[in-house]
Amino acid sequence: MPPTDVPPAPGPSNPITSSQPSTSAPRRRPRVDSFDTDPSAAHSTLGTRPATTTRPDPKRPRSELYTPTAAPATTMSARLQGKRPEVIDLTSPASASHHHSLHPSRPALQPHLGARKLVVKNLRPSPTLSSSSTSGPTKTTTTTTTTGTTTPSSVDAYYSRIQAELDSALSCIFAGKPTAQPLERLYRGVEDVVRRGREDAAELMERLRAKCERWLAGAEMLGGLWEEYFQTAAVGSSSSSYSTSGGGENDGGGGSAIGPGDVLLREVVARWRRWNEVVFVIRGVYSYLDRGYLMMRGGGEGGRGRMGINEMGIVLFRKAVFGSSKGVTVQGTAVLEAVCRLVDYARHGDERADEGLLKDAIVMLRLCGVYGKSFEPMFLDRSHRYFERFASEMSTGHGLKGYIGEVAALLERESARCDGFNFESTTKRLVLGDAHRVLIETYSEKLLDSGSVARLLEAHDVESMKALYELLKLSGLQKRLKVPWEHYIRQTGSAIVSDTERGDEMIIRLLELRRSLDIIIRDSFSKDDVFYYALRESFGQFINDRKISSAWNTGTSKVGEMIAKYIDMLLRGGLRTLPTSLLSDSQDRADAERSGLASTGDEDAELDRQLDNALELFRFIEGKDVFEAFYKKDLARRILLGRSASQDAERSMLAKLKVECGSSFTHNLEQMFKDQELAKEEMASYKEWLVGTGRGNGGVDLTVNILSAAAWPTFPDVKVLLPKEVLEQINTFDGYYKSKHTGRRLTWKHNMAHCVIKAQFNRGPKELQVSAPQASVLMLFNEVENDDPASSTAGVLSYDQIAQSTGLQGGELNRTLQSLACGKARVLTKHPKGRDVSPTDTFTVNKAFTDPKFRVKINQIQLKETKEENRETHQRVAADRQFETQAAIVRIMKSRKKMTHAQLVAEVINQTKSRGAVDAGDIKANIEKLIEKDYLEREGGSYTYLA
């Protein structure tokens, strides 16, 4: 089968003849790669591949199958031997035997019959029988005059024809037309030229470069584009539609007219695409020139310093558009400005923005090598001016929240634009760094304004605070947010603590503030410890500020009192007393589970968490003695009146206080629970004694709680005249107890007692759960019920009559009557009707009273602390604090013997701050008292302890 695209031989066929003509018909030459035998075993001039046991790769370039040479077969390499025609000596026995061994079906050669003539058709001899040295410019050519060999003139004509075909092909490639010759034939022509010698390859490369350069500079490509651009720009300079740079730097946001610079960029990118298509085809045709000459790294000069075809194409285009590497031409500057203007269009959302064009333009600039030196500085400068204008507009037209949102959106767009349009990573880093400096560092005062930050915190704007924190973090300024953070906490907390009109809501408001700040730290500040520590310091400052606490005029910590009452509310009412804003969210529950704790979704676990939150506020208090006094009173009421919602919660809170303040703090509290257990045992013994003496049948079921006076708080004594049935039972128990425990004295606190009495109304009986004073008042109406019904005073008791019969006076009597006649459960009727009780009022039983429950609980007055009791508690704490201060002074001086005034004051403050902070003035006054009592004496500026 004849080869298809192998370059034609310049001479006639060169048949191989023998001494005897052949009568056989001429046979066609087989394909070179179709031999299955080992051609190295024969004397060959017919081209075959080197010896192999398998069929050669059919995808191997045909250029490797044809190598013109004049070297003898015996001195040529195996590769070159495979390219020469093969001559088989049929008279050689070795050849015959070898041929027979490869083809056993064919008859063996018979030399006695004589030689035969073989004619090989379509044999094309080598175009030149030359041997070229690849190591130097010298070329040696040996020409023979044997029939069938080529002459120098035919060889030159062959290479001239190759050059002409390549030139014609380049013209067609430039014009976008198909070439006259197949591309494979053009490729093999380039291979023949390169194999001829280095000078021919260099000439071929220079010829290619010159034609490409002329075509790029021609009217079809860039030459005509420059003329059109300068003409349009000259016209545009006298018009109001365009500026000389194609719209100016500020044209990114106004109008939709397209300037000459924009048209220029679009055309340059279109020609860049066209040029890439042309270079792609040229590289395919001239690829052997790339491999065999331009990229060769052999001996001598090698290929060092030579540009490949692809690199040559980029350099030529760069030179034609942007000029040399020393500087950018006017038209190149216009192209760069147009690229920057495309970015401005994208920034302003202009309809002239073309993302595809911008992306291709950036790729063009990067490949042409003008990106880093020329485009990037121009782009950064224009970006800087854009950021300045943007910051100025946003700062004047928006508040902090709006400015944060706009800046965050801008930075996100700039980052996405750099990634999407193939900007280099260094450009992205530089442009974003400049944006951070202009938009954040320059306007840091606006971002860190205390008033603006306070408004965001007050609105609980988690997203805006997170955006603010992230913006400041980009420039390393997030730590400076600590100042407005602390200012807001102190200002807001001080307002809550000093609000005397909403004192009952103080702790709930403080916990809501703390809760909102914790959420900000968790969700906005990425749990930054700096802000957590600042929160703790700020809370400690305003809670213990004496100027703020002075608004309550108590002399001691009001916050400590309110924390104790808040915990009392939790332990009495549970979670239902809390606002939903304080309850845990899903994030809190997830954090609790990850930390190994019980999920806060459980009610007991949630109550425990709320107690922990209250203890967080308790830790900030320096005067814990106020908390202790009020907590002890509230705990006593909960125990005595059975008002605790959960005994487990009570003991859990006690354990928390013991861990926080030590065992000495909770010693009396623990004793209160022990007294409860001892009282139960005492009452069980008393019941057995009653049964044994025959007094346990019928009557009043009395239960007495015996308390140790040292552990329990003091309660005011209220004189109450109890009904005689109850009084008899009390006297019986008093005698029993004194006979059992000699030397003990019982002090009865009737105002802390409670009982259940049965009452009959028109709609049925009820059980009323009331206090001892309330029961005394109700029992009086049993006596007046038996009066004459016709009398006008039947069933009526006056204010004075009730006072004389019960022994209650003043406020105690007023509160008792008000709870029975003016509350929700009105078992008495007051005449005249009203919410307040006066000495002229009269009272009757409300026969029409009704309630859906059988056992009705009437508000017990002993649960409410009066203002007098509150004031007395604070005064008692203040007095105890003075005694503790004196004890601390004596203890310190006993160990030190002698100290200066400043040293003694500092040491006293350090030792007493856990119980309650004392002013330096109070310490000095206590020192004077100790001097008067002869515990200390003054010697100059020092104090000496007197043993």
XYZ file of N, CA, C and O in Angstrom, residues 173-235:
252
model
N -3.853 30.211 7.128
C -4.135 30.145 8.566
C -4.478 31.534 9.089
O -5.425 31.704 9.877
N -3.729 32.555 8.660
C -4.021 33.921 9.095
C -5.418 34.350 8.641
O -6.138 35.042 9.367
N -5.791 33.929 7.420
C -7.089 34.316 6.876
C -8.227 33.444 7.379
O -9.390 33.729 7.081
N -7.894 32.388 8.104
C -8.929 31.501 8.612
C -9.473 30.569 7.557
O -10.610 30.093 7.693
N -8.669 30.265 6.543
C -9.101 29.395 5.456
C -8.370 28.063 5.550
O -7.296 27.972 6.161
N -8.895 27.018 4.932
C -8.186 25.731 4.921
C -6.939 25.812 4.052
O -6.898 26.526 3.047
N -5.904 25.102 4.429
C -4.642 25.120 3.687
C -4.737 24.245 2.455
O -5.534 23.301 2.384
N -3.891 24.586 1.444
C -3.895 23.825 0.187
C -3.341 22.422 0.396
O -3.810 21.460 -0.221
N -2.347 22.313 1.254
C -1.739 21.018 1.547
C -2.263 20.508 2.880
O -2.574 21.277 3.771
N -2.353 19.165 3.037
C -2.751 18.620 4.336
C -1.765 19.048 5.423
O -0.572 19.215 5.168
N -2.293 19.212 6.608
C -1.446 19.670 7.711
C -0.353 18.658 8.031
O 0.750 19.034 8.440
N -0.629 17.366 7.817
C 0.408 16.363 8.071
C 1.573 16.513 7.113
O 2.737 16.379 7.495
N 1.257 16.863 5.858
C 2.335 17.058 4.887
C 3.148 18.292 5.233
O 4.372 18.291 5.120
N 2.440 19.348 5.722
C 3.170 20.548 6.139
C 4.052 20.240 7.346
O 5.189 20.722 7.428
N 3.533 19.434 8.260
C 4.322 19.056 9.437
C 5.590 18.314 9.016
O 6.683 18.573 9.530
N 5.454 17.369 8.043
C 6.620 16.605 7.611
C 7.604 17.465 6.834
O 8.815 17.251 6.883
N 7.047 18.477 6.160
C 7.955 19.409 5.507
C 8.791 20.170 6.526
O 9.999 20.359 6.337
N 8.130 20.635 7.611
C 8.884 21.313 8.678
C 9.916 20.361 9.269
O 11.066 20.750 9.533
N 9.563 19.101 9.414
C 10.497 18.116 9.972
C 11.698 17.938 9.055
O 12.844 17.881 9.512
N 11.451 17.902 7.731
C 12.566 17.752 6.791
C 13.498 18.938 6.872
O 14.732 18.785 6.852
N 12.928 20.132 6.981
C 13.777 21.335 7.044
C 14.607 21.318 8.325
O 15.813 21.631 8.314
N 13.976 20.978 9.438
C 14.705 20.963 10.714
C 15.784 19.900 10.693
O 16.900 20.125 11.185
N 15.501 18.750 10.138
C 16.507 17.680 10.070
C 17.642 18.015 9.117
O 18.731 17.458 9.246
N 17.423 18.914 8.197
C 18.484 19.271 7.247
C 19.653 19.940 7.949
O 20.796 19.738 7.592
N 19.337 20.757 8.959
C 20.429 21.402 9.671
C 19.924 22.566 10.506
O 18.799 23.051 10.367
N 20.794 23.003 11.405
C 20.402 24.048 12.337
C 20.204 25.380 11.634
O 19.331 26.162 12.007
N 20.998 25.667 10.638
C 20.841 26.937 9.936
C 19.498 27.013 9.246
O 18.830 28.056 9.255
N 19.086 25.893 8.647
C 17.783 25.885 7.989
C 16.657 26.045 9.025
O 15.665 26.740 8.770
N 16.825 25.408 10.199
C 15.807 25.550 11.242
C 15.732 26.982 11.741
O 14.642 27.525 11.974
N 16.903 27.618 11.934
C 16.904 29.011 12.394
C 16.269 29.927 11.354
O 15.509 30.852 11.690
N 16.574 29.665 10.090
C 15.974 30.479 9.027
C 14.460 30.285 8.987
O 13.694 31.237 8.800
N 14.021 29.032 9.183
C 12.584 28.749 9.198
C 11.906 29.485 10.356
O 10.827 30.055 10.196
N 12.545 29.491 11.511
C 11.975 30.171 12.666
C 11.904 31.678 12.437
O 10.903 32.325 12.764
N 12.937 32.239 11.893
C 12.944 33.684 11.639
C 11.905 34.049 10.598
O 11.229 35.088 10.703
N 11.744 33.207 9.608
C 10.742 33.456 8.569
C 9.336 33.437 9.176
O 8.495 34.286 8.858
N 9.098 32.455 10.075
C 7.800 32.367 10.727
C 7.561 33.607 11.592
O 6.473 34.183 11.585
N 8.553 34.003 12.374
C 8.398 35.157 13.261
C 8.104 36.426 12.474
O 7.229 37.223 12.843
N 8.800 36.622 11.357
C 8.599 37.829 10.559
C 7.188 37.882 9.978
O 6.527 38.931 10.001
N 6.707 36.746 9.484
C 5.378 36.752 8.896
C 4.313 37.002 9.966
O 3.339 37.724 9.728
N 4.499 36.395 11.135
C 3.535 36.621 12.218
C 3.544 38.088 12.657
O 2.490 38.677 12.904
N 4.713 38.650 12.764
C 4.815 40.046 13.193
C 4.167 40.978 12.184
O 3.458 41.930 12.562
N 4.401 40.717 10.886
C 3.788 41.564 9.846
C 2.275 41.425 9.862
O 1.552 42.420 9.721
N 1.793 40.202 10.068
C 0.338 40.029 10.067
C -0.310 40.702 11.294
O -1.370 41.287 11.192
N 0.347 40.630 12.446
C -0.187 41.286 13.637
C -0.248 42.797 13.461
O -1.187 43.455 13.919
N 0.764 43.343 12.787
C 0.803 44.794 12.600
C -0.040 45.253 11.420
O -0.163 46.467 11.178
N -0.594 44.313 10.672
C -1.360 44.664 9.494
C -2.725 45.235 9.819
O -3.176 45.276 10.966
N -3.393 45.657 8.757
C -4.700 46.310 8.919
C -5.763 45.327 9.406
O -6.714 45.716 10.076
N -5.578 44.038 9.087
C -6.578 43.064 9.487
C -6.581 42.827 10.992
O -7.611 42.520 11.566
N -5.417 43.014 11.608
C -5.307 42.766 13.049
C -5.214 44.086 13.812
O -6.193 44.814 13.900
N -4.043 44.414 14.350
C -3.925 45.526 15.270
C -3.651 46.863 14.602
O -3.962 47.905 15.182
N -3.058 46.809 13.425
C -2.729 48.085 12.757
C -3.961 48.917 12.487
O -4.037 50.099 12.831
N -4.969 48.312 11.915
C -6.196 49.052 11.641
C -6.935 49.424 12.913
O -7.627 50.448 12.964
N -6.784 48.619 13.943
C -7.462 48.919 15.207
C -6.909 50.186 15.827
O -7.661 51.015 16.347
N -5.590 50.362 15.777
C -5.004 51.585 16.362
C -5.483 52.827 15.632
O -5.808 53.842 16.246
N -5.517 52.757 14.305
C -5.959 53.930 13.536
C -7.402 54.289 13.889
O -7.730 55.462 14.112
N -8.245 53.286 13.969
C -9.648 53.541 14.296
C -9.800 54.117 15.704
O -10.591 55.033 15.938
N -8.998 53.582 16.654
C -9.108 54.059 18.030
C -8.689 55.519 18.146
O -9.391 56.329 18.763
N -7.543 55.884 17.573
C -7.054 57.258 17.709
C -7.981 58.246 17.008
O -8.168 59.372 17.469
N -8.582 57.819 15.899
C -9.531 58.710 15.227
C -10.767 58.926 16.106
O -11.235 60.056 16.283
N -11.279 57.834 16.705
C -12.454 57.954 17.563
C -12.149 58.755 18.818
O -12.960 59.563 19.282
N -10.974 58.522 19.400
C -10.591 59.254 20.600
C -10.432 60.732 20.322
O -10.788 61.587 21.137
N -9.905 61.077 19.130
C -9.741 62.490 18.778
C -11.092 63.163 18.623
O -11.301 64.304 19.055
N -12.050 62.439 18.042
C -13.387 63.007 17.917
C -14.050 63.107 19.283
O -14.714 64.094 19.614
